[in-house]
Amino acid sequence: MDSARPDDGVTATATEAAAVGLSVVDVAVIGAGPAGLAAAVTVAESGLRVAVVDNGRQPGGQFWRHPDEGAVVESGPDRHHDQNTYTDLRSRFDRARRHAGLDYQPATQVWFVERPDPSGADPQSSPFVLRLTGAGDVDDRTRRPSAIRAGSLILCPGGYDRQLPVQGWDLLGVMAAGGVQAMLEAYQTVAGRRVVVAGTGPFLLPVATSLAEAGVDVVGICEANALTSWLPHVSGAIQVPAKAVDAAGYAATLIKHRVPYWTRTVISAVHGEDEVRSVTIAAVDPEGRVKHGTERDIAVDLVALGWGFTPSLELVVALGAETRTDVDGSLIAVVDDSQRTSVQRVYAAGEVTGVGGAVMAVCEGTLAGLTAAADRGRPTARGAGERRLRRRIARSRAFAMAMHRAHPVPRLWHEWLTDATIVCRCEEVTYGDVRHACDVLGADDARSMKLMSRTGMGWCQGRVCGFATATLAAVYGDDLTADTLRSIAKRPLCAPVTLADLADLADLADLADLDRP
């Protein structure tokens, strides 16, 4: 990319832009997981300039997480689930980097997005400007850009583990199920030798299976819902038969390792002084009430908690795109049948449009890439190919809805808490503090609860406790609506930013007089 293309109105060359840390592209893709990889290669193969920004240090995202490619690791990337899809996407991604000038920015986050000026001469074609973290944190001698100027955006930020507080969950040795899996896949490291996996949803199965195969003593899986919860949703479940094959494989491995699977069971408390020593598990009714007399203690040194996943909505909300609540209570981006959001030239794919797994994410990412390329005037292979993508997305979405309905967060989960239970670990806000904010100070929605108790105001900015805070607000006042969840997801800055990143803004001001695409 020696210079900007003559037909897009850019007068600044790439060299001039790079001198002050600016990358100029047609389309910027946020995220390099299944959806982001699919979107990026699709756009790049249409002939457009693409930049990919990803928080990870190598492509693959959470689903295709793998050991450091610069190190010699015996297990290597062949451990990927759906290896063929990853291999194909990764080959195309690397080829686009070599031959199509795809600009890949790993270990980088977007901390702010400047939207096109609506009062400008042509707001429909003026660019977005992405402010990036870590421009100086590089292993080579090439300066990374501190901003990207892009005509269109494809948001594929993925999601993260949804967590619910429980007494003792702040002890050393209590981890998100996804974190336990990530340590094992990326670093071949187990965080403990005797573990209990708990929460709800199919993801508990691969976590327990991986740990058992790694030699960890998996004392049991606590599933909060019953297997019969799938019966009313069989029509959705059969839309993706491969999921049943996966489940059968996990079940066979767990049987081989003699791992118990306890349904309608939760961890009601975690015990220990500085680290986990044991947990109390208990049977619950369909609403989530603990059945007193069923409690029993189990000695463990690791607890893996997983209550599904929450989409990463910071950029969607920051851009003002329309959102809604999904069937699992998560806030998600609203898209049309071509992955367009309500903001012109902004597209979304993957978990951000609803948690549904990697197969659906790849299809949505591909469709978003085709749409973005076509909207920028590039000829793409559409027609029958797009119809097949939409059918696969519809089937995957039907399965995802069935999964969410069969594995809901128990409605009365808050009854497991005591006044001393930490709700916000960053600010050490207890359940008693939250109740005080509601009962005494009059907080009746998530925003006022946050202001009066400081829950969600710490380092993670509510990413860990946000869903719990919103659902507690629904218990004590405000309904769990899209507005409630948006108030939790909205942040002035989308990622932590350093003073060095802010200092780069002065350099970027040097480009203010240059024409924009």
PDB file of C-alpha atoms in Angstrom, residues 64-176:
ATOM      1  CA  TRP A  64      -9.446 -21.272  18.013  1.00  0.00           C
ATOM      2  CA  ARG A  65      -7.035 -20.323  20.777  1.00  0.00           C
ATOM      3  CA  HIS A  66      -3.706 -22.111  20.432  1.00  0.00           C
ATOM      4  CA  PRO A  67      -0.127 -22.060  21.755  1.00  0.00           C
ATOM      5  CA  ASP A  68       2.294 -19.333  20.785  1.00  0.00           C
ATOM      6  CA  GLU A  69       3.199 -19.994  17.161  1.00  0.00           C
ATOM      7  CA  GLY A  70       6.715 -18.745  17.803  1.00  0.00           C
ATOM      8  CA  ALA A  71       7.337 -21.499  20.345  1.00  0.00           C
ATOM      9  CA  VAL A  72       7.775 -25.222  19.792  1.00  0.00           C
ATOM     10  CA  VAL A  73       4.821 -26.869  21.541  1.00  0.00           C
ATOM     11  CA  GLU A  74       4.033 -30.535  21.094  1.00  0.00           C
ATOM     12  CA  SER A  75       0.228 -30.201  21.025  1.00  0.00           C
ATOM     13  CA  GLY A  76       0.327 -27.312  18.547  1.00  0.00           C
ATOM     14  CA  PRO A  77      -2.594 -25.932  16.575  1.00  0.00           C
ATOM     15  CA  ASP A  78      -3.859 -29.394  15.590  1.00  0.00           C
ATOM     16  CA  ARG A  79      -5.927 -29.292  18.787  1.00  0.00           C
ATOM     17  CA  HIS A  80      -8.334 -26.851  17.111  1.00  0.00           C
ATOM     18  CA  HIS A  81     -11.984 -27.792  17.049  1.00  0.00           C
ATOM     19  CA  ASP A  82     -13.179 -27.778  13.421  1.00  0.00           C
ATOM     20  CA  GLN A  83      -9.581 -27.821  12.232  1.00  0.00           C
ATOM     21  CA  ASN A  84     -10.386 -27.762   8.513  1.00  0.00           C
ATOM     22  CA  THR A  85     -12.333 -24.504   8.726  1.00  0.00           C
ATOM     23  CA  TYR A  86      -9.583 -22.837  10.729  1.00  0.00           C
ATOM     24  CA  THR A  87      -6.843 -24.072   8.388  1.00  0.00           C
ATOM     25  CA  ASP A  88      -8.669 -22.734   5.331  1.00  0.00           C
ATOM     26  CA  LEU A  89      -9.377 -19.325   6.882  1.00  0.00           C
ATOM     27  CA  ARG A  90      -5.892 -19.005   8.284  1.00  0.00           C
ATOM     28  CA  SER A  91      -4.284 -19.848   4.918  1.00  0.00           C
ATOM     29  CA  ARG A  92      -6.396 -17.230   3.177  1.00  0.00           C
ATOM     30  CA  PHE A  93      -5.661 -14.708   5.954  1.00  0.00           C
ATOM     31  CA  ASP A  94      -1.897 -15.209   5.679  1.00  0.00           C
ATOM     32  CA  ARG A  95      -2.086 -15.033   1.873  1.00  0.00           C
ATOM     33  CA  ALA A  96      -3.999 -11.729   2.125  1.00  0.00           C
ATOM     34  CA  ARG A  97      -1.308 -10.352   4.419  1.00  0.00           C
ATOM     35  CA  ARG A  98       1.420 -11.284   1.939  1.00  0.00           C
ATOM     36  CA  HIS A  99      -0.234 -10.364  -1.340  1.00  0.00           C
ATOM     37  CA  ALA A 100      -3.235  -8.102  -0.665  1.00  0.00           C
ATOM     38  CA  GLY A 101      -1.679  -5.782   1.896  1.00  0.00           C
ATOM     39  CA  LEU A 102      -4.003  -6.815   4.739  1.00  0.00           C
ATOM     40  CA  ASP A 103      -2.930  -4.736   7.753  1.00  0.00           C
ATOM     41  CA  TYR A 104      -3.003  -6.984  10.848  1.00  0.00           C
ATOM     42  CA  GLN A 105      -2.719  -5.349  14.277  1.00  0.00           C
ATOM     43  CA  PRO A 106      -2.509  -8.025  17.035  1.00  0.00           C
ATOM     44  CA  ALA A 107      -2.418  -7.335  20.802  1.00  0.00           C
ATOM     45  CA  THR A 108      -4.318  -4.119  20.092  1.00  0.00           C
ATOM     46  CA  GLN A 109      -7.674  -2.709  21.172  1.00  0.00           C
ATOM     47  CA  VAL A 110      -9.894   0.066  19.901  1.00  0.00           C
ATOM     48  CA  TRP A 111     -10.392   2.478  22.786  1.00  0.00           C
ATOM     49  CA  PHE A 112     -12.421   5.113  20.952  1.00  0.00           C
ATOM     50  CA  VAL A 113     -14.222   5.545  17.623  1.00  0.00           C
ATOM     51  CA  GLU A 114     -14.702   8.911  15.960  1.00  0.00           C
ATOM     52  CA  ARG A 115     -17.888   8.772  13.935  1.00  0.00           C
ATOM     53  CA  PRO A 116     -18.282  10.690  10.648  1.00  0.00           C
ATOM     54  CA  ASP A 117     -19.252  14.315  11.130  1.00  0.00           C
ATOM     55  CA  PRO A 118     -22.981  14.560  10.250  1.00  0.00           C
ATOM     56  CA  SER A 119     -22.528  18.245   9.422  1.00  0.00           C
ATOM     57  CA  GLY A 120     -19.742  17.550   6.910  1.00  0.00           C
ATOM     58  CA  ALA A 121     -19.984  17.989   3.160  1.00  0.00           C
ATOM     59  CA  ASP A 122     -20.627  14.278   2.585  1.00  0.00           C
ATOM     60  CA  PRO A 123     -21.246  12.437   5.882  1.00  0.00           C
ATOM     61  CA  GLN A 124     -22.276   9.288   4.016  1.00  0.00           C
ATOM     62  CA  SER A 125     -18.738   8.769   2.693  1.00  0.00           C
ATOM     63  CA  SER A 126     -16.566  10.408   5.368  1.00  0.00           C
ATOM     64  CA  PRO A 127     -14.483   7.925   7.375  1.00  0.00           C
ATOM     65  CA  PHE A 128     -14.524   6.443  10.832  1.00  0.00           C
ATOM     66  CA  VAL A 129     -11.355   6.919  12.869  1.00  0.00           C
ATOM     67  CA  LEU A 130     -10.385   4.153  15.283  1.00  0.00           C
ATOM     68  CA  ARG A 131      -8.057   5.075  18.143  1.00  0.00           C
ATOM     69  CA  LEU A 132      -5.814   2.141  19.067  1.00  0.00           C
ATOM     70  CA  THR A 133      -3.999   1.060  22.199  1.00  0.00           C
ATOM     71  CA  GLY A 134      -0.374  -0.052  22.444  1.00  0.00           C
ATOM     72  CA  ALA A 135       1.174   1.717  19.474  1.00  0.00           C
ATOM     73  CA  GLY A 136       4.564   1.526  21.160  1.00  0.00           C
ATOM     74  CA  ASP A 137       4.245  -2.027  22.507  1.00  0.00           C
ATOM     75  CA  VAL A 138       5.873  -3.960  19.669  1.00  0.00           C
ATOM     76  CA  ASP A 139       8.482  -6.682  19.363  1.00  0.00           C
ATOM     77  CA  ASP A 140       9.875  -5.472  16.036  1.00  0.00           C
ATOM     78  CA  ARG A 141      11.193  -2.132  14.810  1.00  0.00           C
ATOM     79  CA  THR A 142       8.075  -1.143  12.902  1.00  0.00           C
ATOM     80  CA  ARG A 143       5.903   1.496  14.519  1.00  0.00           C
ATOM     81  CA  ARG A 144       2.335   0.317  14.823  1.00  0.00           C
ATOM     82  CA  PRO A 145      -0.389   2.789  13.913  1.00  0.00           C
ATOM     83  CA  SER A 146      -2.142   4.547  16.766  1.00  0.00           C
ATOM     84  CA  ALA A 147      -5.231   5.128  14.609  1.00  0.00           C
ATOM     85  CA  ILE A 148      -6.989   3.660  11.600  1.00  0.00           C
ATOM     86  CA  ARG A 149      -9.080   5.668   9.165  1.00  0.00           C
ATOM     87  CA  ALA A 150     -11.672   3.394   7.541  1.00  0.00           C
ATOM     88  CA  GLY A 151     -14.598   3.880   5.212  1.00  0.00           C
ATOM     89  CA  SER A 152     -16.526   0.939   6.721  1.00  0.00           C
ATOM     90  CA  LEU A 153     -16.393  -1.131   9.912  1.00  0.00           C
ATOM     91  CA  ILE A 154     -17.142  -4.802  10.550  1.00  0.00           C
ATOM     92  CA  LEU A 155     -17.534  -5.449  14.266  1.00  0.00           C
ATOM     93  CA  CYS A 156     -16.605  -8.991  15.349  1.00  0.00           C
ATOM     94  CA  PRO A 157     -15.464  -8.427  18.967  1.00  0.00           C
ATOM     95  CA  GLY A 158     -16.702 -11.796  20.254  1.00  0.00           C
ATOM     96  CA  GLY A 159     -17.728 -12.241  23.867  1.00  0.00           C
ATOM     97  CA  TYR A 160     -16.582 -13.373  27.279  1.00  0.00           C
ATOM     98  CA  ASP A 161     -17.709 -15.667  30.079  1.00  0.00           C
ATOM     99  CA  ARG A 162     -20.871 -14.623  31.860  1.00  0.00           C
ATOM    100  CA  GLN A 163     -20.383 -14.834  35.613  1.00  0.00           C
ATOM    101  CA  LEU A 164     -22.726 -14.897  38.608  1.00  0.00           C
ATOM    102  CA  PRO A 165     -21.444 -14.083  42.093  1.00  0.00           C
ATOM    103  CA  VAL A 166     -21.412 -16.747  44.778  1.00  0.00           C
ATOM    104  CA  GLN A 167     -20.043 -16.683  48.284  1.00  0.00           C
ATOM    105  CA  GLY A 168     -16.247 -17.124  48.021  1.00  0.00           C
ATOM    106  CA  TRP A 169     -15.925 -16.591  44.264  1.00  0.00           C
ATOM    107  CA  ASP A 170     -13.202 -14.007  44.913  1.00  0.00           C
ATOM    108  CA  LEU A 171     -10.840 -16.663  46.313  1.00  0.00           C
ATOM    109  CA  LEU A 172      -7.696 -17.713  44.463  1.00  0.00           C
ATOM    110  CA  GLY A 173      -8.589 -20.793  42.416  1.00  0.00           C
ATOM    111  CA  VAL A 174     -12.044 -19.652  41.259  1.00  0.00           C
ATOM    112  CA  MET A 175     -11.917 -18.997  37.517  1.00  0.00           C
ATOM    113  CA  ALA A 176     -14.211 -18.554  34.559  1.00  0.00           C
TER     114      ALA A 176
END
